Short mmCIF file of C-alpha atoms in Angstrom, two decimals:
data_model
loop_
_atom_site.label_atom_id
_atom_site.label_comp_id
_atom_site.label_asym_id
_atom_site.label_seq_id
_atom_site.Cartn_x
_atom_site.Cartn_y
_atom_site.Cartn_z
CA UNK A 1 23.64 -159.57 73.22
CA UNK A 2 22.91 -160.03 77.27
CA UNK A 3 20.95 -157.03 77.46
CA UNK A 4 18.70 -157.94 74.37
CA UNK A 5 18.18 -161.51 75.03
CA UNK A 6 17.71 -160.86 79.37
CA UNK A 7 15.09 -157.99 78.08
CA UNK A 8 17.64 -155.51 80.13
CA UNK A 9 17.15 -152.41 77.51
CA UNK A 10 19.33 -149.73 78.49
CA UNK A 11 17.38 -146.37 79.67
CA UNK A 12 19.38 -144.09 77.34
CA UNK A 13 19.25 -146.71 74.26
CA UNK A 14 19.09 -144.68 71.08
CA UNK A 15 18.10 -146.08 68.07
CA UNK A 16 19.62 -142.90 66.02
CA UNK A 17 23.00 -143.61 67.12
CA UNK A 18 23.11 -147.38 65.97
CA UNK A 19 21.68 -146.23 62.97
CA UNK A 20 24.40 -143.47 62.04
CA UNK A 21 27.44 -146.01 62.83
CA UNK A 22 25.78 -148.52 60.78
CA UNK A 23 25.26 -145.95 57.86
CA UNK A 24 29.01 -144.60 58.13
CA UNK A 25 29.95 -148.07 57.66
CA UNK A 26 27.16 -149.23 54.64
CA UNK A 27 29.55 -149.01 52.73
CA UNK A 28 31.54 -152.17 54.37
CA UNK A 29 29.92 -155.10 53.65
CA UNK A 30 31.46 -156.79 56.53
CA UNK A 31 30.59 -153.96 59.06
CA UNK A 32 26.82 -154.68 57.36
CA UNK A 33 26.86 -158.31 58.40
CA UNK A 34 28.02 -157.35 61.73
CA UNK A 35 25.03 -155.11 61.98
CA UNK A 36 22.44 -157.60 60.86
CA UNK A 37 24.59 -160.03 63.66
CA UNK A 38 24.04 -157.31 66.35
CA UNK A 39 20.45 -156.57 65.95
CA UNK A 40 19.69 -159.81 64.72
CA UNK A 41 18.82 -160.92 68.68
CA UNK A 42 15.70 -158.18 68.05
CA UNK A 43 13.93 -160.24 66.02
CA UNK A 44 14.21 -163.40 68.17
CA UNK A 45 11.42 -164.16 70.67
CA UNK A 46 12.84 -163.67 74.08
CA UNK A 47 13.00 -167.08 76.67
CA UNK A 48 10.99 -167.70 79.50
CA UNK A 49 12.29 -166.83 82.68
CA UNK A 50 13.93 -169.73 84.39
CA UNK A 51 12.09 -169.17 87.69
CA UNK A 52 8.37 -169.79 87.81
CA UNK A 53 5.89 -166.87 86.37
CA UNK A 54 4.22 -165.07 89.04
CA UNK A 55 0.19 -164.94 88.88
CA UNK A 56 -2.41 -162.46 89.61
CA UNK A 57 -2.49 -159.16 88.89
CA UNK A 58 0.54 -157.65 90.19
CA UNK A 59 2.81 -160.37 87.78
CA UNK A 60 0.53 -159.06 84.62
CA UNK A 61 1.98 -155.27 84.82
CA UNK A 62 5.79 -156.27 84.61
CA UNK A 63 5.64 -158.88 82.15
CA UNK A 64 3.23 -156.39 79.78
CA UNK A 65 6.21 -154.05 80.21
CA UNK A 66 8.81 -156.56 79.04
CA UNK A 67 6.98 -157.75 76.25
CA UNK A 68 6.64 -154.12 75.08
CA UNK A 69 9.74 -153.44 75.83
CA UNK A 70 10.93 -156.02 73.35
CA UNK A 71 8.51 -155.42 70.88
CA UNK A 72 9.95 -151.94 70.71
CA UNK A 73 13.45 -152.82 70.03
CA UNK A 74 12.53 -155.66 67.34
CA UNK A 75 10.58 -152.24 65.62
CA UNK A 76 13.80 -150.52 66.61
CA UNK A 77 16.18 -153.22 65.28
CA UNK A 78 14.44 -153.94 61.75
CA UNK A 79 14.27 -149.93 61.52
CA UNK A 80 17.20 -149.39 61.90
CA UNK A 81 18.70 -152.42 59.39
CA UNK A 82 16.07 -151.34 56.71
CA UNK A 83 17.56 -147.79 57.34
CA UNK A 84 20.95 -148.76 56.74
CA UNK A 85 20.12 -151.02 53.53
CA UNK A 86 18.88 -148.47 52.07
CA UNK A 87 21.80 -145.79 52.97
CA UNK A 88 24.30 -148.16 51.33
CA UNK A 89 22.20 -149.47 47.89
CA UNK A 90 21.93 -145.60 47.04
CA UNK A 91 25.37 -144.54 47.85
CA UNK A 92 26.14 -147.44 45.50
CA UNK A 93 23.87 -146.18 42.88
CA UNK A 94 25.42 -142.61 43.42
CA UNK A 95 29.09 -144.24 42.79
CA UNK A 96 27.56 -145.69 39.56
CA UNK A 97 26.02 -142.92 38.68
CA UNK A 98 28.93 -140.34 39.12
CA UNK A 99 30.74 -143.30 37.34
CA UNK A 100 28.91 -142.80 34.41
CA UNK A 101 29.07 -139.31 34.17
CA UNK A 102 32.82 -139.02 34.52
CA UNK A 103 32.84 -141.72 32.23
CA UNK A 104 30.86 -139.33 29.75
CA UNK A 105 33.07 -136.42 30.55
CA UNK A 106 35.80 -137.98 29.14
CA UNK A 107 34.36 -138.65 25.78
CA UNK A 108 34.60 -134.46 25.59
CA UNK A 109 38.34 -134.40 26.52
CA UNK A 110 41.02 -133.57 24.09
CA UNK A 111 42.35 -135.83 22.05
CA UNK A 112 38.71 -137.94 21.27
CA UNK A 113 39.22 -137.43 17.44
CA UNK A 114 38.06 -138.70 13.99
CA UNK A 115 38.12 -141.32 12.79
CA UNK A 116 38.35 -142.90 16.16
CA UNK A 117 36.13 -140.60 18.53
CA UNK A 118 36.90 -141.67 21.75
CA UNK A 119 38.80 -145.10 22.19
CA UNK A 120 39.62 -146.76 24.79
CA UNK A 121 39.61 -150.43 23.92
CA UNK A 122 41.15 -151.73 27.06
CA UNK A 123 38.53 -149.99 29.13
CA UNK A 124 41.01 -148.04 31.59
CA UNK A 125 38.74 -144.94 32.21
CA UNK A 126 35.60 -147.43 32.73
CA UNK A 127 35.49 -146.84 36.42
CA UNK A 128 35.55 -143.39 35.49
CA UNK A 129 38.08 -142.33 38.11
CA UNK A 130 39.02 -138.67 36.55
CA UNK A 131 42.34 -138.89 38.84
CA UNK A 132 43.19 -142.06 37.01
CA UNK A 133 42.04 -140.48 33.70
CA UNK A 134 44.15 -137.05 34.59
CA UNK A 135 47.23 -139.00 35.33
CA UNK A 136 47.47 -141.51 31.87
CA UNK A 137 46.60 -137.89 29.49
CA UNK A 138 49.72 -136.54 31.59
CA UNK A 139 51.97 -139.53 30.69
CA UNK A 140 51.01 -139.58 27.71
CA UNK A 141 51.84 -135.96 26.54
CA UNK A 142 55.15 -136.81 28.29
CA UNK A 143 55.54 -139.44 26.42
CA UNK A 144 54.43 -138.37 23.37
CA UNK A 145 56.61 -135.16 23.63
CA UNK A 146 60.05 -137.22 23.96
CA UNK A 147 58.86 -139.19 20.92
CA UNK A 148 58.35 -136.08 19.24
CA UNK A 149 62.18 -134.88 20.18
CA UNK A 150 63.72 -138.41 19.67
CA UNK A 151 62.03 -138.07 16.10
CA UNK A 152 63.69 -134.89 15.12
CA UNK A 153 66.75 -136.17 16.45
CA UNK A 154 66.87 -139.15 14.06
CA UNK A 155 66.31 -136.70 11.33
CA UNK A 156 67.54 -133.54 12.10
CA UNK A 157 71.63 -134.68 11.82
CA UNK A 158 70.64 -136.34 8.63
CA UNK A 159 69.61 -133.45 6.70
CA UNK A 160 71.35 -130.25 8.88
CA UNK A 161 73.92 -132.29 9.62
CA UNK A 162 75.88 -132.69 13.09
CA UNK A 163 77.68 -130.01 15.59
CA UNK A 164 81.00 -128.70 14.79
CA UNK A 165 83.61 -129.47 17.46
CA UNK A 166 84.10 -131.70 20.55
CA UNK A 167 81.27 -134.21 22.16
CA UNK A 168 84.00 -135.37 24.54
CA UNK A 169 87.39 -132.93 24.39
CA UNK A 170 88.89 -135.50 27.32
CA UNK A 171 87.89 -138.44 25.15
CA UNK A 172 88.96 -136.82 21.88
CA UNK A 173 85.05 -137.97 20.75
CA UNK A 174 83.84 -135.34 17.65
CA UNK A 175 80.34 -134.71 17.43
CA UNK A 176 80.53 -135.90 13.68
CA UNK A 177 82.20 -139.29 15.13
CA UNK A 178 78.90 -140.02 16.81
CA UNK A 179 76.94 -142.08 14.57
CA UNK A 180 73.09 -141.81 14.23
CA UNK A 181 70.62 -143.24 15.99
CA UNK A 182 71.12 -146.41 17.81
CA UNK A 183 74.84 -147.17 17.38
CA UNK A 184 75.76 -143.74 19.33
CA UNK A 185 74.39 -144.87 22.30
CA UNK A 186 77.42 -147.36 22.46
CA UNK A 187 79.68 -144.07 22.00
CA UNK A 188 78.57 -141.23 24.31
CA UNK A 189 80.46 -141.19 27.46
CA UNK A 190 79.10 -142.01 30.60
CA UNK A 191 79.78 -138.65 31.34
CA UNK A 192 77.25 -137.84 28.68
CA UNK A 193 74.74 -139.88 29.97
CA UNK A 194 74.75 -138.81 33.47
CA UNK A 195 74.00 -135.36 31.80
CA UNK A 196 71.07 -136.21 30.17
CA UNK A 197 69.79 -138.43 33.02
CA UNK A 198 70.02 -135.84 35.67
CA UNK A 199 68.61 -133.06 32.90
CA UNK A 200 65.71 -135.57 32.58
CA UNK A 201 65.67 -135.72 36.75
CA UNK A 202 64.98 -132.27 36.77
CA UNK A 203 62.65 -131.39 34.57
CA UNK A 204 60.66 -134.62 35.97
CA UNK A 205 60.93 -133.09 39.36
CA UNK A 206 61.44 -129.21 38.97
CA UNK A 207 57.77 -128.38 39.49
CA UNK A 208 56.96 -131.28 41.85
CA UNK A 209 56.19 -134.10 41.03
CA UNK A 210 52.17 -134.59 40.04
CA UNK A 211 52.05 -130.69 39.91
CA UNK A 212 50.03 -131.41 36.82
CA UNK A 213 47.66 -133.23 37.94
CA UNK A 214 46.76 -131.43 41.30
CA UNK A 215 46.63 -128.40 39.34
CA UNK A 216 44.00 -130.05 37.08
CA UNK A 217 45.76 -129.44 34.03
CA UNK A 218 47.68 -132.45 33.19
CA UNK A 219 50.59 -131.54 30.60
CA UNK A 220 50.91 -127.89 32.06
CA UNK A 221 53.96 -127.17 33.56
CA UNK A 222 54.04 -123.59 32.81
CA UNK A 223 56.03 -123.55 29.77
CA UNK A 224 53.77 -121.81 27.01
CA UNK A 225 54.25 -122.65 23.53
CA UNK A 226 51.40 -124.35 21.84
CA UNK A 227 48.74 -121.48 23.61
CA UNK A 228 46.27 -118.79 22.14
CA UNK A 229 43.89 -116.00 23.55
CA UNK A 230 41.34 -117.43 21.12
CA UNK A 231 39.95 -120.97 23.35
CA UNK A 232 38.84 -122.76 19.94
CA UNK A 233 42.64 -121.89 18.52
CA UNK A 234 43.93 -123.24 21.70
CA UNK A 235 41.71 -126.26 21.74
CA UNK A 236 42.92 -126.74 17.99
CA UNK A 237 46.73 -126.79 19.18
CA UNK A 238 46.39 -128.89 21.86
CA UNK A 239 44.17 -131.48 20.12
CA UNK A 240 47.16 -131.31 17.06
CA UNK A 241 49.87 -131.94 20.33
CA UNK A 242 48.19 -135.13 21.33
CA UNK A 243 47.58 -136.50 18.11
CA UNK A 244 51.04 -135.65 16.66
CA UNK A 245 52.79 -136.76 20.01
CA UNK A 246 50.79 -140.44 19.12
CA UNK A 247 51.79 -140.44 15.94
CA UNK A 248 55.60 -139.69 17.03
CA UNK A 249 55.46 -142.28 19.69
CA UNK A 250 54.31 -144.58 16.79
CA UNK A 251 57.20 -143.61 14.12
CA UNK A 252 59.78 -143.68 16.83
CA UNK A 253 59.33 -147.19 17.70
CA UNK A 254 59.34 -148.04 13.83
CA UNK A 255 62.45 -145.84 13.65
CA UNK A 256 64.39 -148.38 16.10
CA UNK A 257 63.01 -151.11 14.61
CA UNK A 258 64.16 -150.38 11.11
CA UNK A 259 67.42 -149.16 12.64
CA UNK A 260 68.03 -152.40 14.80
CA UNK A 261 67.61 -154.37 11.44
CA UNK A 262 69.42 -152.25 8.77
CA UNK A 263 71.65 -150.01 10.33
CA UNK A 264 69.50 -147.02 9.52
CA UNK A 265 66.34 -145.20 10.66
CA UNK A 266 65.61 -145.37 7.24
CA UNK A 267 68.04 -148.09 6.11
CA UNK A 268 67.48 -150.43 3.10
CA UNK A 269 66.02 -153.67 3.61
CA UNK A 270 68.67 -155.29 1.48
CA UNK A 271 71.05 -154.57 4.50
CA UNK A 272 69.14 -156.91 6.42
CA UNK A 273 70.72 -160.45 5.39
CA UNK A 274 68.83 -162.39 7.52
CA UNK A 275 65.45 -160.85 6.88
CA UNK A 276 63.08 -164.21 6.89
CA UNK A 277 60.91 -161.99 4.27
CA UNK A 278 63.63 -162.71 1.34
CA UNK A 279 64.22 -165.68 -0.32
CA UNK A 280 66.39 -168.10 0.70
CA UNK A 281 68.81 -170.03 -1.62
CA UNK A 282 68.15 -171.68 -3.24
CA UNK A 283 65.78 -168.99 -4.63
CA UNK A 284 62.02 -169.88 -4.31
CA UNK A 285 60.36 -166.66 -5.67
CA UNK A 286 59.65 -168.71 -8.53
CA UNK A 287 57.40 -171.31 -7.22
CA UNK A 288 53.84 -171.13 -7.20
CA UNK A 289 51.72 -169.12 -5.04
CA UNK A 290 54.33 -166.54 -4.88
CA UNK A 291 51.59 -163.55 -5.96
CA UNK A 292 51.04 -160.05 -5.38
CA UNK A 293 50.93 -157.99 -3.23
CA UNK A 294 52.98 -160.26 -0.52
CA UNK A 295 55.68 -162.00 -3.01
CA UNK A 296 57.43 -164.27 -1.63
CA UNK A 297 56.24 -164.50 2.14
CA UNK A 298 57.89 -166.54 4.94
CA UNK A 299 58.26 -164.44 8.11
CA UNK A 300 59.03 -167.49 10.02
CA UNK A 301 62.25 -167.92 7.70
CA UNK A 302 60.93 -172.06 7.50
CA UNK A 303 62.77 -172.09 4.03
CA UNK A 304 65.94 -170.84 5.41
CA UNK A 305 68.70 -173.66 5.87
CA UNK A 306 72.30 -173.41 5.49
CA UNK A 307 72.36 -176.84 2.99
CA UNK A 308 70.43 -175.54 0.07
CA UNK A 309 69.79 -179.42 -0.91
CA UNK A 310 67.92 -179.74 2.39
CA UNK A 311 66.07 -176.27 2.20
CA UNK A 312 64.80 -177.45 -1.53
CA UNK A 313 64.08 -181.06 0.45
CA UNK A 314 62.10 -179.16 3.09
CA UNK A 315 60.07 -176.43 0.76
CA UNK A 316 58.82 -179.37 -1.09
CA UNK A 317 57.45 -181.02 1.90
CA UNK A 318 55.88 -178.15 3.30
CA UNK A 319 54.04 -177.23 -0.28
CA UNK A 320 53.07 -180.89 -0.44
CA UNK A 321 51.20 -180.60 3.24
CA UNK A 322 49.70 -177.21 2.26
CA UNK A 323 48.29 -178.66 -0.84
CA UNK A 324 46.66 -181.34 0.95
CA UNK A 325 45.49 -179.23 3.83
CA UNK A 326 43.97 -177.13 1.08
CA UNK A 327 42.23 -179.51 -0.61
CA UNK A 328 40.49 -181.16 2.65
CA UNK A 329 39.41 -177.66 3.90
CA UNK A 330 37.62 -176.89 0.39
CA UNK A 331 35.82 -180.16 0.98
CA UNK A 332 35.13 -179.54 4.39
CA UNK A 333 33.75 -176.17 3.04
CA UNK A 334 31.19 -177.75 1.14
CA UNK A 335 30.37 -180.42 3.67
CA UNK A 336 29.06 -177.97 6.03
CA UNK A 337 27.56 -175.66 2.90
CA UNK A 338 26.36 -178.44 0.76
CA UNK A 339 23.86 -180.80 3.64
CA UNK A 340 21.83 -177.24 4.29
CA UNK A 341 20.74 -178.03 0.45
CA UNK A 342 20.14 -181.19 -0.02
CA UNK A 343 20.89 -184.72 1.49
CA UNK A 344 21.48 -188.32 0.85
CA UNK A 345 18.12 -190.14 1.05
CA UNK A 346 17.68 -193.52 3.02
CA UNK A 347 20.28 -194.66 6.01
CA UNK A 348 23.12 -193.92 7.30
CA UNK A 349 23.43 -196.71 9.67
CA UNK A 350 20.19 -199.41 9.23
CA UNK A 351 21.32 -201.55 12.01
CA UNK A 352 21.14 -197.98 14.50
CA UNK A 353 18.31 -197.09 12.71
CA UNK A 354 20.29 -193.59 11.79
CA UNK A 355 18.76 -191.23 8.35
CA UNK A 356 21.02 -189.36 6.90
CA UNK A 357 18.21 -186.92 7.60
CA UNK A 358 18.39 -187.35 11.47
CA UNK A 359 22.09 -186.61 11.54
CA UNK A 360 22.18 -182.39 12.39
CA UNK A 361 24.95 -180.18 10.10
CA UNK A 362 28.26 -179.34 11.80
CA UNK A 363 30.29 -180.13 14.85
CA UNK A 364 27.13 -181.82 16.19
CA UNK A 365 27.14 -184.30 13.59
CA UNK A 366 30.52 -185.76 15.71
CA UNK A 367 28.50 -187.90 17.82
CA UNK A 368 25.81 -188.80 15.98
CA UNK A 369 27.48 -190.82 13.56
CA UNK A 370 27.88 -194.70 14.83
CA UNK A 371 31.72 -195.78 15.76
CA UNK A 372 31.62 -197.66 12.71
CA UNK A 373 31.11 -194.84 10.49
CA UNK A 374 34.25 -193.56 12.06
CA UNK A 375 36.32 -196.12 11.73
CA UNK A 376 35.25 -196.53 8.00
CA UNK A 377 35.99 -192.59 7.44
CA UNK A 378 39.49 -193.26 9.48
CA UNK A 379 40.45 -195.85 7.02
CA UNK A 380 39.49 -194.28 3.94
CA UNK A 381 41.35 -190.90 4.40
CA UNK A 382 44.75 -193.68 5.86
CA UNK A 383 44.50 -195.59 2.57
CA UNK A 384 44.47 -192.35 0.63
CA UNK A 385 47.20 -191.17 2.38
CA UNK A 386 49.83 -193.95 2.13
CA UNK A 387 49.12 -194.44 -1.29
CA UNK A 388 50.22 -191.01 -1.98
CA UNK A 389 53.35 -191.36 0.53
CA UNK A 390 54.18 -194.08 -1.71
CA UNK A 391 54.61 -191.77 -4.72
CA UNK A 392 57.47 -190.03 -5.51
CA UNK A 393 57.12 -186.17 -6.47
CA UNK A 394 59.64 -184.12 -8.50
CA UNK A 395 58.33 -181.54 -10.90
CA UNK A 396 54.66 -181.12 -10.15
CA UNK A 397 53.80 -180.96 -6.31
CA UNK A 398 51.09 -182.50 -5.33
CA UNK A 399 50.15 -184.24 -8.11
CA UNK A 400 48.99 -188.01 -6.91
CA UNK A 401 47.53 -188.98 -10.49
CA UNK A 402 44.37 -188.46 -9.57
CA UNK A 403 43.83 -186.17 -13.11
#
């Protein structure tokens, strides 16, 4: 800052040089402001001399020098900023653009099928980083590989039945004493599951780890099986891999879930006691609104008490609010429906000079309406509802008289 403000220009000053540091750093917007800070002194007018100016002729040459001199490097300095503004807005349209195109690659990868196409409603691949991209498509043929396996392995002892002989000779554990599906994990030595971890280790780590995805080829790990000479037959197996790997990765987790609940991958549901989608007793599938194609719906298990008197005490309550929070929304319904039509004529407030006319439709009505109004509506809808506190219900639920 010295030498630009005292006029003191180096000899060998380059503007070239500022220029490429500032465009290998355009990128930075910090380094950017530095710039601007740097060269900003270029576009200042330079002070007076402290001493007194010299006159005549011979005082005229140096200070013509000077002023050229600075003139130069304020050319120099807004050159070389413009230069490196520039540099750094297109290598930011380049990164969108290549952005965009990677982004568009991907809707040609395997696995963008009907009815779907390509979906991706989280947006993970919208930066369109195709190492990012590569590395979920290689999890997820992992993944949807083991869910394949673990499928098969549900159903495979079921139907072909189990291994003759010895699991565990040490432990005296039979492969036919090993139940199915979650309740063996509980009964394979730890033995057994060091096996299969460090099995797992390896295959995770036999080729390197990544090797996939340096390769290019995310899911190759140089074991053939699903391949053909034919591209579009090879395209047409590896599209059916990804697509039956998502479907496995779905039914697996259904699998567990059934089998946490029932007992079985495939269990009945009348193993599940304490399934909140039955009926509690005492029974209520015989009330009203109990209809197809739900029945008798209560995942929250609200109806489910150990006293039966209290579970009858509390399914009559809850009917009795549902009815009455039914029957206000149907007239809210029409309040909002029915004022687009037609409305009251004359006032709604003549002391706040308020037509029912002036007062808009909707949640904007709230304010409009005088405090009065509110109060008035606040003690209506109180009366109606302690008079109907007041009545007793037993056969017909909410059933206030009213015809």
């Amino acid at each position: 800052l010295k030498l630009w403000r005292t006029r003191k220009i180096p000899a060998d000053f380059s503007p070239w040089l500022v220029y490429r540091q500032l465009v290998s750093m355009a990128s930075n917007k910090t380094a950017m402001a530095l710039g601007s800070l740097a060269l900003g002194a270029a576009f200042v007018a330079p002070s007076a001399p402290k001493t007194g100016a010299k006159t005549g002729l011979r005082a005229a040459k140096p200070q013509a020098q000077a002023q050229a001199s600075a003139g130069a490097a304020s050319t120099a300095g807004a050159a070389v900023c413009t230069a490196a503004l520039l540099v750094s807005q297109g290598r930011k349209a380049g990164a969108s653009k290549t952005a965009a195109i990677a982004l568009r690659a991907f809707e040609q990868e395997l696995g963008v099928q009907a009815p779907v196409g390509y979906w991706d409603p989280l947006g993970l691949a919208r930066d369109g980083d195709v190492e990012a991209f590569q590395r979920r498509r290689s999890v997820e043929l992992k993944h949807g590989r083991i869910a394949m396996l673990a499928t098969m392995g549900y159903i495979t002892p079921e139907i072909a039945g189990k291994f003759p002989g010895y699991l565990s000779p040490s432990a005296g554990l039979k492969f036919a004493d090993v139940p199915n599906g979650l309740a063996a994990i509980s009964k394979v030595p730890a033995g057994g599951w060091t096996q299969i971890l460090l099995y797992m280790s390896w295959c995770e780590v036999s080729r390197g780890a990544g090797s996939d995805i340096a390769s290019g080829r995310p899911g190759d790990f140089g074991w053939y099986v699903l391949t053909s000479a034919d591209p579009e037959q090879k395209k047409k197996k590896l599209s059916a891999e990804l697509a039956n790997g998502r479907l496995a990765m779905m039914a697996i987790i259904g699998m567990f879930y059934q089998d946490g609940l029932t007992g079985s991958a495939w269990g009945d549901w009348a193993n599940y006691a304490d399934s909140p989608l039955r009926a509690a007793a005492p029974d209520f599938s015989g009330e009203l609104g109990v209809t197809p194609p739900l029945g008798f719906f209560d995942p929250l298990g609200l109806s489910k008490f150990d006293d039966p008197e209290v579970a009858a005490q509390q399914f009559k309550r809850r009917r009795i609010i549902e009815i009455q929070h039914g029957r206000v929304a149907m007239l809210a319904c029409l309040g909002y429906i029915v004022p687009e039509y037609f409305r009251f004529p004359g006032y709604c407030s003549p002391s706040e000079n308020v037509a029912f006319a002036d007062i808009p439709n909707g949640l904007k009505a709230a304010p409009m309406v005088p405090l009065i109004g509110w109060a008035q509506i606040v003690a209506f809808v109180g009366t109606i509802e302690i008079l109907n506190l007041q009545q007793i219900q037993s056969d017909v639920l909410g059933d206030y008289g009213y015809g």
